[in-house]
CSV table of C-alpha atoms and ligand atoms in Angstrom, one decimal:
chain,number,residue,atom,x,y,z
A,1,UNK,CA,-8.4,-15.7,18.9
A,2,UNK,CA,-4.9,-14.9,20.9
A,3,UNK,CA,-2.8,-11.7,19.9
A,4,UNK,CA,0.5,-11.2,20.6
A,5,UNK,CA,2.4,-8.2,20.0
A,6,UNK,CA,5.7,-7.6,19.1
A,7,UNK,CA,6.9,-4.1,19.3
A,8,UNK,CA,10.0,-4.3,17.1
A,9,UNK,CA,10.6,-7.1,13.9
A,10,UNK,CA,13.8,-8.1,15.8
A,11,UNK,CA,11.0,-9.0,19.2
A,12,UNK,CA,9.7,-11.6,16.3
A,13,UNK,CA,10.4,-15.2,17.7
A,14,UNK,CA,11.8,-17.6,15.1
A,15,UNK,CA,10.0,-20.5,16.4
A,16,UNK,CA,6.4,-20.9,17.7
A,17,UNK,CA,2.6,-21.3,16.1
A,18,UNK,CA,1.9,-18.4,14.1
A,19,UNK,CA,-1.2,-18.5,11.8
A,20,UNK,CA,-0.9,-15.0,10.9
A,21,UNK,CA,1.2,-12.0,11.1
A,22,UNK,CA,-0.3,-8.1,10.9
A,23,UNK,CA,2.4,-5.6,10.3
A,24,UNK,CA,1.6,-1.7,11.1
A,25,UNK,CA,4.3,0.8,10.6
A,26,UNK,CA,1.8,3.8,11.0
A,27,UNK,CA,3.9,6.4,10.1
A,28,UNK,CA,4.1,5.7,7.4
A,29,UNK,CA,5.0,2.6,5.3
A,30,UNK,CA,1.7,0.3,6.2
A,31,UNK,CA,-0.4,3.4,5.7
A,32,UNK,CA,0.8,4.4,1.9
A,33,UNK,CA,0.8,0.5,1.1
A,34,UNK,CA,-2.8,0.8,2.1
A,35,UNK,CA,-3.3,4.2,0.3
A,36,UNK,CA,-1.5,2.6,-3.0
A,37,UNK,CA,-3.4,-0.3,-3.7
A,38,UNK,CA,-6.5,1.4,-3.0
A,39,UNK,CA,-6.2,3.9,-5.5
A,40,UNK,CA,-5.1,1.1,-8.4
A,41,UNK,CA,-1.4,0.3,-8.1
A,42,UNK,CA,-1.8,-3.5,-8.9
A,43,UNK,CA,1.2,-4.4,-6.4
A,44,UNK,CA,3.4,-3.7,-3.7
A,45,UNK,CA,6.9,-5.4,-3.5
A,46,UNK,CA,8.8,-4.8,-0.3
A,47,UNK,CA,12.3,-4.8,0.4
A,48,UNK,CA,14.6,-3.9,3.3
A,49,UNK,CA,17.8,-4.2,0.5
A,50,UNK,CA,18.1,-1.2,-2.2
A,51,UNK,CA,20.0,-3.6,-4.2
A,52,UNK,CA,17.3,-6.3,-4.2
A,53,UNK,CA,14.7,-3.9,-4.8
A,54,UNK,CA,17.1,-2.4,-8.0
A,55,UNK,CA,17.0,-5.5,-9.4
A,56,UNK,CA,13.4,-7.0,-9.2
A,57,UNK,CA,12.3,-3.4,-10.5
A,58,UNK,CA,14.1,-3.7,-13.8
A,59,UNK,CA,12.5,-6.8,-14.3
A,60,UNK,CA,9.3,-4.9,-14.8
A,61,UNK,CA,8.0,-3.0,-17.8
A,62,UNK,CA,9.9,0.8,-17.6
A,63,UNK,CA,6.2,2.3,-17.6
A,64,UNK,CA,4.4,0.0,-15.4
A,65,UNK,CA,7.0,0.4,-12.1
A,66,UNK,CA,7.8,3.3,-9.6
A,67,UNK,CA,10.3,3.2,-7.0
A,68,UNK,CA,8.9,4.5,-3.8
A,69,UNK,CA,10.9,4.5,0.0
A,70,UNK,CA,12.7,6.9,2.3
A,71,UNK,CA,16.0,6.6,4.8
A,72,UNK,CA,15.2,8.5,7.6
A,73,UNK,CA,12.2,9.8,6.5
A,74,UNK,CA,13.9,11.4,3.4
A,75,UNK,CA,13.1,10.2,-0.5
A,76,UNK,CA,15.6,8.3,-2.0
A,77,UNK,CA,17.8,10.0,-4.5
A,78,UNK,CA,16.7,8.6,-8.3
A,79,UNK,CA,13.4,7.1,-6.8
A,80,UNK,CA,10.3,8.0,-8.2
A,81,UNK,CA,8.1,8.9,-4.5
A,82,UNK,CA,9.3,8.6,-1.5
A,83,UNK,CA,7.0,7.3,1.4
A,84,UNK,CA,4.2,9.5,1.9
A,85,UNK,CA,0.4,8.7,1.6
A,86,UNK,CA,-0.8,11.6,0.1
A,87,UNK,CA,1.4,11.1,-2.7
A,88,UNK,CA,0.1,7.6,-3.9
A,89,UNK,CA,-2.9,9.0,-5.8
A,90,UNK,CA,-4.9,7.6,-8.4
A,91,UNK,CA,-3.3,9.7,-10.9
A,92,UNK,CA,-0.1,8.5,-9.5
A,93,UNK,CA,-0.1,5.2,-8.6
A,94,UNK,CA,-2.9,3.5,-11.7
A,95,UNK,CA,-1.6,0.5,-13.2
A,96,UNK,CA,1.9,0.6,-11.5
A,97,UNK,CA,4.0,-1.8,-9.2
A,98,UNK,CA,5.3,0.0,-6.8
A,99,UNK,CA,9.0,-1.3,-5.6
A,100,UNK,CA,9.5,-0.4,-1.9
A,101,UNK,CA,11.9,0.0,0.6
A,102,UNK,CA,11.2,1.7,4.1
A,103,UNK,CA,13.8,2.2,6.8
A,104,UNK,CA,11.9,-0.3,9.0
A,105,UNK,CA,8.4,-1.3,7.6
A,106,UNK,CA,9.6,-3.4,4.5
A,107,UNK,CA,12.1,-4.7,7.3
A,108,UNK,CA,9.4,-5.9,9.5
A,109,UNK,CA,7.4,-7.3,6.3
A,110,UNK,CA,10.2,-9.3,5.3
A,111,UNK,CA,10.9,-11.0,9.3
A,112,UNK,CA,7.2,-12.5,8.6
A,113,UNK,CA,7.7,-12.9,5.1
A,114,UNK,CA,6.9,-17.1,5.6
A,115,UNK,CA,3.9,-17.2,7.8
A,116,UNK,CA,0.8,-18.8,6.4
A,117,UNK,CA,-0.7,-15.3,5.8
A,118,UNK,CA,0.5,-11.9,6.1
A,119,UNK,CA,-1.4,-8.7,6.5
A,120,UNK,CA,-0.7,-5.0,6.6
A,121,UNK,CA,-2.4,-2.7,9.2
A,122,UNK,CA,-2.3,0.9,9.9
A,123,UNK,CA,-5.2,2.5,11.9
A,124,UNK,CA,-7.1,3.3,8.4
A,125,UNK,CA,-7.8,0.1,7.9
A,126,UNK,CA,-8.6,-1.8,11.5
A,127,UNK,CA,-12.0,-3.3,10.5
A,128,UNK,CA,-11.3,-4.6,7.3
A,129,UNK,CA,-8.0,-6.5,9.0
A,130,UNK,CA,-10.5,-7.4,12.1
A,131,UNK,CA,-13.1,-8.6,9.4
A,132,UNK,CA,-10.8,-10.6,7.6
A,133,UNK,CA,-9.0,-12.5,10.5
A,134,UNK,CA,-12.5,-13.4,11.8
A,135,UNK,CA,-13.0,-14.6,8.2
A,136,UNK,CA,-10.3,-17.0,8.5
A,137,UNK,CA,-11.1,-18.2,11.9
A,138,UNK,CA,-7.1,-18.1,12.6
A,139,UNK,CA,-6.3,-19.2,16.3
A,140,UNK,CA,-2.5,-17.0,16.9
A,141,UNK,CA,-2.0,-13.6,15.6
A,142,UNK,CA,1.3,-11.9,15.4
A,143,UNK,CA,0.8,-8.2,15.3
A,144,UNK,CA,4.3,-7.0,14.7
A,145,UNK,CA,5.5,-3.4,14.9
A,146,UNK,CA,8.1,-1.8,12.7
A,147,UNK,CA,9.4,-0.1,15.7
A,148,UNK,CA,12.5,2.6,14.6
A,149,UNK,CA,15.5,1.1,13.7
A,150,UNK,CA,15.6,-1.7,16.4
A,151,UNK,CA,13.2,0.4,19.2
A,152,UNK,CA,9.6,0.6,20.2
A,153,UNK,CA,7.4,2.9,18.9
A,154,UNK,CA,5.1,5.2,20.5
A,155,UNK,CA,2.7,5.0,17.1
A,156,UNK,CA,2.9,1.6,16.4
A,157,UNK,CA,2.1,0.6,19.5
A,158,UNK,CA,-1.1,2.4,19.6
A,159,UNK,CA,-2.4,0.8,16.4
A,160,UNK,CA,-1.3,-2.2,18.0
A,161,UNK,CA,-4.1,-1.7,20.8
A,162,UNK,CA,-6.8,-0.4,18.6
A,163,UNK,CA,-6.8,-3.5,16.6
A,164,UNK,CA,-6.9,-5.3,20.2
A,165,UNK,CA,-10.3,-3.3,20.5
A,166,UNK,CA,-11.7,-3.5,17.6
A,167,UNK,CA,-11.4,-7.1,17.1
A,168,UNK,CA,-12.9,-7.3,20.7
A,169,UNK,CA,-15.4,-5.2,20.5
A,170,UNK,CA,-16.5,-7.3,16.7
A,171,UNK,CA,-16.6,-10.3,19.4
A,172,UNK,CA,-18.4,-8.7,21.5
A,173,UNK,CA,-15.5,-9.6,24.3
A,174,UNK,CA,-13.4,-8.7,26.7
A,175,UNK,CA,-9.7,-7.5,25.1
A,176,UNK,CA,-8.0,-9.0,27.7
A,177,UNK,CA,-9.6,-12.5,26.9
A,178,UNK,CA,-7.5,-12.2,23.7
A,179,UNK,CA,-4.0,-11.0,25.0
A,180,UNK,CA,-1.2,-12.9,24.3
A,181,UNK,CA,1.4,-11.2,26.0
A,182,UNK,CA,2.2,-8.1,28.2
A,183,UNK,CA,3.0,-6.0,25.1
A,184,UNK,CA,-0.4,-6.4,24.0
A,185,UNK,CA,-1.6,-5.4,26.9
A,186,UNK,CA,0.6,-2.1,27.2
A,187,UNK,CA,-0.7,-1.6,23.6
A,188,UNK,CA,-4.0,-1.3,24.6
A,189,UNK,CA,-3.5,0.8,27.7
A,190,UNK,CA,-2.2,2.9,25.2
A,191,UNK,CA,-4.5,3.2,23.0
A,192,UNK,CA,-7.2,3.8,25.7
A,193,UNK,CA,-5.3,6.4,26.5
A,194,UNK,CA,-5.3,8.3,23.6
A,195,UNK,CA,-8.2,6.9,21.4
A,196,UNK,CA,-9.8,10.4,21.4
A,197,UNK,CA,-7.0,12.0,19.6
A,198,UNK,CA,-4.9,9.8,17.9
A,199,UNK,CA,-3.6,12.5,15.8
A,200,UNK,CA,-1.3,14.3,18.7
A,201,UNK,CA,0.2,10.6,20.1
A,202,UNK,CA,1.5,10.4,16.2
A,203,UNK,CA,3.1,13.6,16.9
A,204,UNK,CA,4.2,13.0,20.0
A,205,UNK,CA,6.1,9.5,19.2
A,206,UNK,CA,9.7,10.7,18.6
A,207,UNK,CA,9.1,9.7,14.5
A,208,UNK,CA,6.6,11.8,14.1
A,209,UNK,CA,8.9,14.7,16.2
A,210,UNK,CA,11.4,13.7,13.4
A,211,UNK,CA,8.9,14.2,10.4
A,212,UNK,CA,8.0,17.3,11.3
A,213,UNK,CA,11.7,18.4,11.8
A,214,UNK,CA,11.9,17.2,7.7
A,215,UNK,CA,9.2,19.9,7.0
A,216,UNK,CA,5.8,20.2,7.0
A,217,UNK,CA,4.2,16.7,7.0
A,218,UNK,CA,0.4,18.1,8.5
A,219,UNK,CA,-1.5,15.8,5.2
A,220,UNK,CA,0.2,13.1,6.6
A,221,UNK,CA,-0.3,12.9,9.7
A,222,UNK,CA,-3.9,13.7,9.4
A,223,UNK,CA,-3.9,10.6,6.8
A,224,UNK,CA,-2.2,8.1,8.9
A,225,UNK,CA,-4.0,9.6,12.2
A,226,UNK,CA,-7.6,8.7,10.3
A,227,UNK,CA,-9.4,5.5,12.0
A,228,UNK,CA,-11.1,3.4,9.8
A,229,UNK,CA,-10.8,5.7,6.2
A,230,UNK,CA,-9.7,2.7,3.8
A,231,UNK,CA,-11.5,-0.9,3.6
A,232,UNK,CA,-8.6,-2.5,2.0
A,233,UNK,CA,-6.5,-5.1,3.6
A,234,UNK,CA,-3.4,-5.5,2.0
A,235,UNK,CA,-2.2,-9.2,1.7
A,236,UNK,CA,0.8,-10.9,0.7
A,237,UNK,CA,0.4,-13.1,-2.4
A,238,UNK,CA,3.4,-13.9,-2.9
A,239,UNK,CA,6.7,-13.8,-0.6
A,240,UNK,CA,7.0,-10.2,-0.8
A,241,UNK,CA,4.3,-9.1,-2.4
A,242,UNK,CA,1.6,-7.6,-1.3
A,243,UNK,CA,-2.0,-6.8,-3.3
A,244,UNK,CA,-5.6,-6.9,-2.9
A,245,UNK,CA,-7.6,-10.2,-2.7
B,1,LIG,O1,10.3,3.4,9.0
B,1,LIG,C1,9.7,3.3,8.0
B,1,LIG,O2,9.5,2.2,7.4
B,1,LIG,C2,9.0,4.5,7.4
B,1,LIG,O3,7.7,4.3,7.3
B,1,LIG,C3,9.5,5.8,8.0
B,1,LIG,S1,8.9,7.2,7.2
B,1,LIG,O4,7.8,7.7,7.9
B,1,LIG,O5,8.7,7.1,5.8
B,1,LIG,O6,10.0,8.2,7.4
């Protein structure tokens, strides 16, 4: 299995063999998509438009949709969440579609938006997204990273490299046998770097300096930071889409 690693959705080529595409956006949009279907929403629909989102949501029964995303890190005036983790609890999120939009998650979902099949990937969830690929036996993984607004980022990155390892270390390989590029490479420097405490790099990555500006995020962090807490792999079903199969 070869993964490559694109930092940014805009670093996505438009051309080349692609069998499937994992998106992380640690902090936070691929971690509360994880978090929401786990605890019973029955779908996520992403969007980078507000407008698009507006309308697909009134297309759904009043009382079975919420509108959850953030600019900047800040909940959008008249939605119903905005994008943290925590929030999406069962109590919450039971029953509902949840419309999304993300100031660059639902943007990097929607560049991959046509390959064969689409996953989401935060570091709660690297074995069940290292189980399923081996599952499908798929030869050239994308692993994109929602970057901020066009840049790399620090957190991305890192979960980039720890699903590099963790697929490995399923194989019982070497990582670098299954690096498809440089940036994969970095990514796993990275994360041998600060495996140990993946908590502080989220903090240190200039998003997570900006979160904490916004107020006190500490249940977040701690959420997203958490290796391996949720055995969900969220899948695209349809373009857009995402649920549990
Ligand atoms: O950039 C994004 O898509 C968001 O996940 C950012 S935030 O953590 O919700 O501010």
């Amino acid at each position: 299995m070869n993964l490559r690693y694109c930092p940014t959705p805009e670093a996505v080529p438009g051309s080349g063999q692609t069998d499937a595409a994992v998106v992380i956006d640690v902090l936070r949009a691929t971690t509360t998509i994880g978090w929401a279907l786990h605890n019973g929403a029955t779908a996520v629909h992403v969007f980078a438009d507000l407008d698009a989102l507006r309308r697909a949501a009134a297309a759904a029964p009043q009382d079975e949709r919420l509108l959850a995303g953030e600019r900047g890190g800040r909940t959008l005036e008249g939605f119903d969440l905005g994008n943290s983790p925590v929030a999406v609890t069962p109590a919450v999120v039971e029953g509902k579609q949840l419309f999304l939009s993300t100031t660059n998650g639902t943007r990097a979902l929607e560049r991959v938006q046509a390959v064969p099949q689409v996953f989401t990937c935060s570091l709660n969830n690297l074995a069940a997204v290292v189980a399923r690929l081996q599952a499908l036996a798929v030869g050239h993984v994308r692993i994109v990273g929602s970057g901020w607004e066009g840049s790399y980022s620090l957190e991305d990155s890192l979960a980039a490299g720890a699903l590099l390892h963790a697929m490995a270390t399923a194989l019982g390989s070497d990582p670098h046998n299954h690096c498809g590029n440089d940036e994969m490479a970095a990514a796993l420097a990275l994360w041998q770097v600060w495996q140990h405490n993946p908590e502080a790099c989220l903090r240190r990555a200039t998003h997570g300096q900006r979160l904490q500006r916004l107020g006190n995020h500490d249940a977040d962090f701690r959420c997203c930071a958490a290796v391996n807490s949720l055995a969900v792999v969220p899948t695209q079903v349809r373009p857009g889409v995402f649920g549990l199969v």
